Structure formats: C-alpha cells, structure tokens
Amino acid sequence: MSAENILSISGSTPDPVPLIDLVEQYDSIRDEVRAAVDQVFESQKFVLGDEVSDFESEIAQYCDARHAIGCASGTDALILALMALDIGPGDEVITSPFTFFATASSIQRVGAKPVFVDIDPATFNLDPAAVEAAVTDRTKAIMPVHLFGRCAEMEPLWRTAVRNGLAIVEDAAQAIGATYRGRHAGVLGTLACFSFFPTKNLGGAGDGGMIVTDDADLAARLRRLRVHGDAGRYQHLEVGLNSRLDALQAAVLRVKLRHLDAWTTARRANAARYKDLLGQAGLTESMHLPHDSTEGRHVFNQYCPRIPGGTRDTVLSGLHERQIGAAIYYPQPLHLQPCFAELGHKPGEFPEAERASAEVLALPIYAELGEARQCRVVQALADSVADAGRRSWTIPFDTPRRRAA
C-alpha cells in the first residue's frame, strides 16, 4: 500500500508535526501539576525536603532499587556517581563514543580518562567484545549507555566487570522504565543515572537527575556529596557539589511518574505502527528500522531509523521543508569532538559509531503522536526519500527485527 493510500485512509491533514509536543502532554495533566506545584508554594520549602524524599522513594520502588538520590541534573548524576566510586586522575572508564556529550564529559570532569569502544550497529549500544578488549590495569568502571531507551547487552558486561573487579555505572538518562531480562534500568549495575530533562520520557519543568543504587554506603556518600560533602552541622568530610533536586521539580515529576507506564505503552505502540506504515509505504528496504529488544522492554525515548547511502541529510532537509520535526542524534561521535583531541583518536577508529552518526535520523515518537500524525510523517518521509533519489539500499548488516508488543 502506498503512503498516499495510508494518508487517505487515516484522514490525516498536512499539518506540522513537531519532534516532541510537551504542550499536549501538559494539557492532559494540567490540573494535577498545578495542584502539586501550588502545594510546594504553600509550604515554601523549595530545596530537598519531603517532596524530594518522597519522589526518591517512588523512583526506588519503580526501579526495584533500595536507594535513590536526587540531584540537579543527569550530568551531575554521572559526575556524582563517579565521585562516589573514587574515580579520578589516572583511572579509566570504558564507554561509548555514540552518545550525548555528558557521558564522556562526566568522566573527564572527575579527572579520569574516557576510553571509547565501538558500538553494536543493531542496537547502538556498547559492543561487549570491544569492552572486554579495552580493559587495562587502569580501568575502574564501565559506563554503558542505554541509548534511545534500549538497555545495553548487560550479561557480557557483568561478566567482564566481575572478572576484572570493575564497577558498572549505567547511563540510563534516556531509559527510565526500560527493562533487561526482567530487571529495570537502574538496577543493572553498581549505580545508575537518570536525567529528567524536559524531553525525556519522564521529564521535569527544567533540569533534574537521580542516582539509583542498592549499595547503602554509596547512597549515604552520594547524599553527602550532593550538599558540598556536608555530613551535618557544617562538618564537610570531603569536597562535593551543590547539586540538589528542587522540590518544585520533584512535585512535577511525582505527578508525571504516575503516567509514565501509560506513556511508555503509547510510545511502544507508535514504534510498532511505524514499522507497519513504513512497510506499507515501501520504505523498509530503504532504511534500517529500530527494533524492539529481545531481552526486555525498549521505551523509545527516540525512534531512529538508519538511512544509509549518504542521503540522510538530504532526507532530513526534505522533512523540515514538509514541516516534520526530525533531528540527528548524534551528528559527530565523541571521539572526534575537539575537546577530546588530546586522546589522539582519528576518523575511522570506531567505524560503527561514525556510520551511525552519518545515518541515524530521529522521527517523532512522543506518546500523544497518534496514527494520523504518524501517517503524515511517513508520507513526508516517502516524499523526501524519493526527492533524494534513493528508494532502495542494501542493508549492510543482518539484524533481527521484532515488532514492539
């Protein structure tokens, strides 16, 4: 079936489709959010306090973890996690070059060295074999990224960590609610770090972050580190950060947490519908579609097909001309960023990460998107692919494709 027929059946109109619509989400929970925020203003307790501690308890319960420690951002969560593990100058942390900048910058910020390894082209997550090969006597931790909402392949990483006495710090910024073999992101390593940036599946009204762990000693130290290393009564046992989660953010996030599973279900339904619509439009041989995890639940913070053949940027321009919100995550892998030049990496060193940066294109996937707007996206994508002069490419690797349940 053609994309034109899909549109005629759905009754879609050529209205703009944003990459994400936070206003529509807010409209659905406006009264709940305003009541929660008003309660904080009535209390005049804006930093930490009961709202934050209650939210921490709720996140710990959601992730099936023993402890959750709120902080000011997802970036601070990563930095604090590394500080709590005493990772610093002379140490190495293995991570991905295909991720948001904060993953590697947190390692550099504590004085350690980010050691990049290539990714699995099917999942965009760390290649476990490359991780094993990169371990040295200076390695102190592995930082897998659950990119786009899909958990990394954790079992081989667990084996590597146990064999070498390494910590695992999950960068779960995009993956709250994701699972791996029945366990939630957040309890798949020594520590896990979440971001509540507004565009995340659980997004606040500004910045916010959370560290989750089962280790009581690490949790106690993190609570101290986030308040300048203060153990109470102005007794500073170490130099920490000023990285507290605001009560207003916690109040908003507590409301949204009640809706998170429903929003996740809607995102997964949108992902399954994309697979069907793109197939009906004849585009499944023109690009490699993201597929659900066989090991757990993918939460689709982004929906990122790959467009090989060097036409991704042309297709993106075509989508923008047709008023479709699409974006590139991420246009330059971290090992080629100027600020990491001292690490000595060259183009071609991590070919899968570099190829992903050249091919990945993010389409709208937010929970409120719905079928009509998805048809609009698919129509625009089909037209943009046609304009680029490429309706069919050979997929350079063979990966399983599963429909999201």
Coordinates of C-alpha atoms in Angstrom, one line a residue:
M1 CA 0.0 0.0 0.0
S2 CA 1.4 3.5 -0.8
A3 CA 1.9 6.2 1.7
E4 CA -0.8 8.2 -0.2
N5 CA -3.3 5.5 0.5
I6 CA -2.3 5.3 4.1
L7 CA -3.0 9.0 4.4
S8 CA -6.3 8.8 2.7
I9 CA -7.5 6.0 5.0
S10 CA -6.4 7.8 8.2
G11 CA -7.8 11.2 7.1
S12 CA -4.5 12.9 8.0
T13 CA -4.0 16.5 7.1
P14 CA -0.7 18.2 6.2
D15 CA -0.3 20.0 9.5
P16 CA 3.2 20.4 11.0
V17 CA 4.3 17.6 13.3
P18 CA 6.8 18.5 16.0
L19 CA 9.6 16.2 17.1
I20 CA 8.0 16.4 20.6
D21 CA 5.0 18.2 21.9
L22 CA 5.3 19.0 25.6
V23 CA 2.3 21.3 25.5
E24 CA 0.0 18.5 24.5
Q25 CA 1.3 16.4 27.4
Y26 CA 0.9 19.2 29.8
D27 CA -2.6 19.9 28.8
S28 CA -3.5 16.3 29.8
I29 CA -2.2 16.7 33.3
R30 CA -2.5 20.4 33.9
D31 CA -4.7 20.3 37.0
E32 CA -2.6 17.6 38.7
V33 CA 0.6 19.6 38.0
R34 CA -0.7 22.9 39.2
A35 CA -2.1 21.4 42.4
A36 CA 1.3 19.8 43.1
V37 CA 3.2 23.0 42.4
D38 CA 0.7 25.1 44.5
Q39 CA 1.3 22.8 47.4
V40 CA 5.1 23.4 47.2
F41 CA 4.5 27.2 47.1
E42 CA 2.1 26.9 50.1
S43 CA 4.8 25.1 52.1
Q44 CA 7.6 27.5 50.9
K45 CA 10.0 24.5 51.1
F46 CA 11.9 24.6 47.8
V47 CA 15.1 22.6 48.2
L48 CA 15.1 18.9 49.1
G49 CA 12.5 18.2 51.8
D50 CA 9.6 15.9 51.8
E51 CA 8.7 16.3 48.1
V52 CA 12.2 15.2 47.1
S53 CA 12.4 12.3 49.6
D54 CA 9.0 11.0 48.6
F55 CA 10.0 11.2 44.9
E56 CA 13.2 9.4 45.7
S57 CA 11.3 6.6 47.4
E58 CA 8.9 6.3 44.5
I59 CA 11.7 6.1 41.9
A60 CA 13.5 3.5 44.0
Q61 CA 10.3 1.5 44.2
Y62 CA 9.7 1.9 40.5
C63 CA 13.2 0.6 39.6
D64 CA 13.1 -2.1 42.3
A65 CA 16.1 -0.5 43.9
R66 CA 17.0 0.1 47.6
H67 CA 18.1 3.8 47.3
A68 CA 17.5 6.8 45.0
I69 CA 19.3 10.1 45.4
G70 CA 18.0 13.2 43.6
C71 CA 20.4 15.8 42.2
A72 CA 20.3 18.8 39.9
S73 CA 20.7 17.2 36.5
G74 CA 21.5 14.0 34.7
T75 CA 25.1 15.2 34.1
D76 CA 25.6 15.8 37.8
A77 CA 24.2 12.3 38.5
L78 CA 27.0 10.9 36.3
I79 CA 29.7 13.1 38.0
L80 CA 28.4 12.3 41.5
A81 CA 28.3 8.5 40.7
L82 CA 32.0 8.6 39.6
M83 CA 33.0 10.7 42.7
A84 CA 31.2 8.2 45.0
L85 CA 33.3 5.4 43.4
D86 CA 36.5 7.4 44.0
I87 CA 37.3 7.5 40.3
G88 CA 39.7 10.2 39.3
P89 CA 43.1 11.1 37.8
G90 CA 44.9 8.0 36.5
D91 CA 41.8 6.0 36.2
E92 CA 40.0 4.8 33.0
V93 CA 36.3 4.4 32.3
I94 CA 35.1 2.5 29.2
T95 CA 32.2 4.0 27.4
S96 CA 30.6 4.7 24.1
P97 CA 31.5 7.4 21.5
F98 CA 28.0 7.4 20.2
T99 CA 26.0 9.2 22.9
F100 CA 25.2 12.6 24.4
F101 CA 28.3 14.6 25.4
A102 CA 27.6 14.3 29.2
T103 CA 28.5 10.6 29.2
A104 CA 32.2 11.3 28.4
S105 CA 32.4 14.8 29.8
S106 CA 31.5 13.4 33.3
I107 CA 34.5 11.1 33.1
Q108 CA 36.8 13.9 32.0
R109 CA 35.4 16.2 34.7
V110 CA 36.5 14.0 37.6
G111 CA 40.0 13.8 36.0
A112 CA 39.7 10.2 34.7
K113 CA 40.2 9.2 31.1
P114 CA 37.2 8.2 28.9
V115 CA 38.1 5.1 26.9
F116 CA 35.9 4.8 23.9
V117 CA 35.0 1.5 22.3
D118 CA 32.8 0.9 19.2
I119 CA 29.1 0.1 19.2
D120 CA 26.9 -2.7 18.1
P121 CA 25.3 -1.4 14.8
A122 CA 22.0 -3.1 15.5
T123 CA 21.4 -1.6 19.0
F124 CA 23.7 1.5 19.0
N125 CA 24.9 0.3 22.4
L126 CA 28.4 -0.8 23.5
D127 CA 29.9 -3.8 21.8
P128 CA 30.6 -6.2 24.7
A129 CA 33.6 -7.8 23.0
A130 CA 35.2 -4.4 22.4
V131 CA 34.7 -3.6 26.1
E132 CA 36.5 -6.7 27.2
A133 CA 39.4 -6.0 24.8
A134 CA 39.7 -2.4 26.2
V135 CA 40.2 -3.4 29.9
T136 CA 43.6 -2.4 31.3
D137 CA 45.0 -2.3 34.8
R138 CA 43.9 1.3 35.0
T139 CA 40.2 0.5 34.2
K140 CA 37.9 1.2 37.1
A141 CA 34.5 1.2 35.6
I142 CA 32.3 0.5 32.6
M143 CA 29.7 3.1 31.7
P144 CA 27.2 1.5 29.3
V145 CA 24.6 3.9 27.8
H146 CA 21.0 2.6 27.3
L147 CA 20.7 4.6 24.2
F148 CA 17.4 5.8 22.8
G149 CA 15.6 3.8 25.6
R150 CA 17.0 0.3 24.9
C151 CA 19.1 -1.4 27.6
A152 CA 22.6 -2.3 26.7
E153 CA 23.5 -6.0 26.4
M154 CA 24.3 -6.3 30.1
E155 CA 25.2 -10.0 30.7
P156 CA 28.6 -10.0 29.0
L157 CA 29.3 -6.6 30.6
W158 CA 28.5 -8.2 34.0
R159 CA 31.0 -11.0 33.3
T160 CA 33.7 -8.5 32.3
A161 CA 33.1 -6.4 35.4
V162 CA 33.2 -9.4 37.8
R163 CA 36.3 -10.8 36.2
N164 CA 38.2 -7.5 36.4
G165 CA 36.7 -6.1 39.6
L166 CA 35.1 -3.2 37.9
A167 CA 32.1 -1.0 38.8
I168 CA 29.3 -0.5 36.3
V169 CA 27.7 3.0 36.0
E170 CA 24.6 2.9 33.9
D171 CA 23.9 6.0 31.9
A172 CA 20.2 5.5 31.9
A173 CA 19.3 9.1 31.0
Q174 CA 17.1 8.0 28.1
A175 CA 15.8 4.7 29.6
I176 CA 13.6 5.1 32.6
G177 CA 11.2 2.2 32.5
A178 CA 13.3 0.1 30.2
T179 CA 14.0 -3.5 31.2
Y180 CA 16.6 -6.2 30.6
R181 CA 15.7 -9.8 31.5
G182 CA 13.0 -8.8 33.9
R183 CA 15.0 -6.1 35.7
H184 CA 14.6 -2.4 35.3
A185 CA 17.3 0.0 34.1
G186 CA 18.6 1.4 37.4
V187 CA 19.5 -2.0 39.0
L188 CA 21.7 -3.4 36.2
G189 CA 24.9 -2.1 37.6
T190 CA 26.6 -0.6 40.7
L191 CA 25.0 2.7 40.2
A192 CA 22.6 4.1 37.6
C193 CA 22.0 7.7 36.5
F194 CA 18.8 9.2 35.2
S195 CA 18.0 12.6 33.6
F196 CA 14.7 14.4 34.0
F197 CA 15.4 17.0 31.2
P198 CA 12.0 18.0 29.8
T199 CA 12.2 15.9 26.6
K200 CA 12.9 12.7 28.5
N201 CA 10.1 10.1 28.9
L202 CA 9.9 11.3 32.5
G203 CA 10.7 15.0 32.0
G204 CA 10.6 17.8 34.5
A205 CA 9.9 21.5 34.2
G206 CA 13.7 22.1 33.9
D207 CA 16.8 20.2 34.9
G208 CA 16.9 17.3 37.3
G209 CA 18.6 14.0 37.9
M210 CA 18.7 10.9 40.0
I211 CA 21.2 8.2 41.0
V212 CA 19.9 4.8 41.9
T213 CA 21.8 2.0 43.8
D214 CA 21.4 -1.0 46.0
D215 CA 24.6 -0.1 48.0
A216 CA 23.8 1.7 51.2
D217 CA 27.3 3.1 51.7
L218 CA 27.3 4.6 48.2
A219 CA 23.9 6.0 48.8
A220 CA 25.0 7.7 52.0
R221 CA 28.0 9.1 50.4
L222 CA 26.0 10.5 47.5
R223 CA 23.6 12.2 49.8
R224 CA 26.6 13.9 51.3
L225 CA 28.4 14.7 48.1
R226 CA 25.3 16.5 46.6
V227 CA 25.4 19.0 49.5
H228 CA 29.1 20.0 49.4
G229 CA 30.3 16.9 51.3
D230 CA 28.4 18.1 54.4
A231 CA 27.8 15.4 56.9
G232 CA 25.6 17.7 59.0
R233 CA 26.3 20.8 61.2
Y234 CA 28.7 22.2 58.7
Q235 CA 31.1 19.2 59.0
H236 CA 32.5 18.8 55.5
L237 CA 34.1 15.4 55.2
E238 CA 35.0 15.9 51.6
V239 CA 34.6 18.4 48.8
G240 CA 31.3 17.7 47.0
L241 CA 29.0 19.6 44.7
N242 CA 25.9 21.8 45.2
S243 CA 23.6 19.5 43.3
R244 CA 20.2 19.3 45.0
L245 CA 16.9 18.4 43.3
D246 CA 14.4 21.2 43.8
A247 CA 11.1 20.4 45.5
L248 CA 9.2 22.0 42.6
Q249 CA 10.8 19.6 40.1
A250 CA 10.1 16.7 42.4
A251 CA 6.5 17.7 42.7
V252 CA 6.1 17.9 38.9
L253 CA 7.9 14.6 38.4
R254 CA 5.8 12.8 41.0
V255 CA 2.7 13.6 39.0
K256 CA 4.3 12.5 35.8
L257 CA 5.6 9.3 37.3
R258 CA 2.0 8.1 37.8
H259 CA 1.5 8.4 34.0
L260 CA 4.9 7.0 32.9
D261 CA 3.9 3.4 32.1
A262 CA 0.9 4.6 30.1
W263 CA 3.1 7.0 28.1
T264 CA 5.7 4.2 27.6
T265 CA 2.9 1.9 26.2
A266 CA 1.9 4.6 23.8
R267 CA 5.5 5.1 22.6
R268 CA 5.9 1.4 22.0
A269 CA 2.6 1.3 20.1
N270 CA 3.9 4.2 18.0
A271 CA 7.1 2.3 17.2
A272 CA 5.1 -0.8 16.2
R273 CA 2.8 1.4 14.0
Y274 CA 5.9 3.0 12.3
K275 CA 7.1 -0.5 11.3
D276 CA 3.7 -1.3 9.7
L277 CA 3.3 2.1 8.0
L278 CA 6.8 2.2 6.7
G279 CA 6.4 -1.3 5.3
Q280 CA 3.1 -0.4 3.6
A281 CA 4.8 2.7 2.1
G282 CA 7.6 0.5 0.7
L283 CA 10.3 2.1 2.8
T284 CA 11.5 -0.8 4.8
E285 CA 14.1 -1.7 2.2
S286 CA 15.2 2.0 2.1
M287 CA 16.3 2.1 5.7
H288 CA 17.1 0.0 8.7
L289 CA 14.4 0.4 11.3
P290 CA 14.9 0.3 15.1
H291 CA 13.6 -2.9 16.5
D292 CA 12.4 -4.0 19.9
S293 CA 14.7 -5.7 22.3
T294 CA 14.5 -9.4 22.6
E295 CA 15.8 -9.2 26.2
G296 CA 13.4 -6.7 27.6
R297 CA 11.3 -3.5 27.1
H298 CA 12.5 -0.7 24.8
V299 CA 11.0 2.6 25.9
F300 CA 11.7 4.5 22.7
N301 CA 12.9 7.9 24.0
Q302 CA 13.9 8.3 20.4
Y303 CA 12.8 6.4 17.2
C304 CA 15.8 6.4 15.0
P305 CA 15.9 4.6 11.7
R306 CA 19.2 4.5 9.7
I307 CA 19.3 5.9 6.2
P308 CA 22.4 4.6 4.5
G309 CA 23.8 5.7 1.2
G310 CA 24.9 9.2 2.1
T311 CA 21.5 10.8 1.7
R312 CA 20.4 11.2 5.4
D313 CA 21.0 14.9 5.5
T314 CA 19.0 15.4 2.2
V315 CA 16.1 13.4 3.6
L316 CA 16.3 15.5 6.8
S317 CA 16.1 18.7 4.8
G318 CA 13.1 17.3 3.0
L319 CA 11.3 16.5 6.2
H320 CA 11.9 20.0 7.5
E321 CA 10.6 21.5 4.3
R322 CA 7.4 19.4 4.8
Q323 CA 7.2 20.7 8.4
I324 CA 8.1 17.4 10.1
G325 CA 10.2 17.7 13.3
A326 CA 13.1 15.4 12.8
A327 CA 16.6 15.6 14.2
I328 CA 20.0 13.9 14.3
Y329 CA 21.2 12.1 17.4
Y330 CA 24.3 12.5 17.2
P331 CA 26.0 14.2 14.3
Q332 CA 29.5 13.8 15.5
P333 CA 30.8 10.9 17.6
L334 CA 32.5 11.9 20.8
H335 CA 36.0 10.6 19.9
L336 CA 36.1 13.3 17.1
Q337 CA 35.0 16.2 19.3
P338 CA 37.6 18.9 19.6
C339 CA 37.7 18.8 23.4
F340 CA 38.8 15.2 23.3
A341 CA 41.6 15.7 20.7
E342 CA 44.2 15.0 23.4
L343 CA 43.0 11.4 23.4
G344 CA 44.5 11.0 20.0
H345 CA 41.6 9.4 18.2
K346 CA 41.3 9.6 14.4
P347 CA 38.5 9.2 11.9
G348 CA 37.8 5.6 11.1
E349 CA 38.9 4.3 14.5
F350 CA 35.3 3.5 15.6
P351 CA 33.6 2.8 12.3
E352 CA 30.2 1.7 13.6
A353 CA 29.8 4.8 15.7
E354 CA 30.9 7.0 12.8
R355 CA 28.5 5.3 10.5
A356 CA 25.6 5.7 13.0
S357 CA 26.4 9.4 13.2
A358 CA 26.1 9.7 9.4
E359 CA 22.9 7.6 9.1
V360 CA 20.7 8.0 12.1
L361 CA 17.5 10.1 11.8
A362 CA 15.1 10.7 14.7
L363 CA 11.4 10.8 13.9
P364 CA 8.6 11.9 16.3
I365 CA 7.7 9.2 18.8
Y366 CA 6.1 11.0 21.7
A367 CA 3.1 9.4 23.4
E368 CA 0.4 11.7 22.1
L369 CA 1.6 11.4 18.5
G370 CA -1.2 9.1 17.2
E371 CA -1.9 7.4 13.9
A372 CA -2.9 10.4 11.8
R373 CA 0.3 12.3 12.6
Q374 CA 2.4 9.2 12.1
C375 CA 0.8 8.8 8.6
R376 CA 1.8 12.4 7.9
V377 CA 5.4 11.7 9.0
V378 CA 5.5 8.6 6.8
Q379 CA 4.1 10.4 3.8
A380 CA 6.7 13.2 4.2
L381 CA 9.5 10.6 4.7
A382 CA 8.4 8.8 1.5
D383 CA 8.4 12.0 -0.5
S384 CA 11.8 13.1 1.0
V385 CA 13.4 9.7 0.2
A386 CA 12.0 10.0 -3.4
D387 CA 13.4 13.5 -3.7
A388 CA 16.8 12.2 -2.5
G389 CA 16.7 9.8 -5.5
R390 CA 17.1 6.7 -3.3
R391 CA 14.2 4.4 -2.7
S392 CA 16.2 1.3 -2.0
W393 CA 19.6 0.5 -0.5
T394 CA 21.2 -2.7 0.5
I395 CA 21.3 -3.1 4.3
P396 CA 25.0 -3.7 5.2
F397 CA 24.3 -5.9 8.2
D398 CA 21.7 -8.5 9.1
T399 CA 19.8 -8.0 12.4
P400 CA 16.6 -9.4 13.7
R401 CA 13.5 -7.2 13.5
R402 CA 10.8 -7.6 16.1
R403 CA 7.5 -5.9 16.4
A404 CA 7.0 -3.9 19.6
A405 CA 4.4 -5.6 21.7

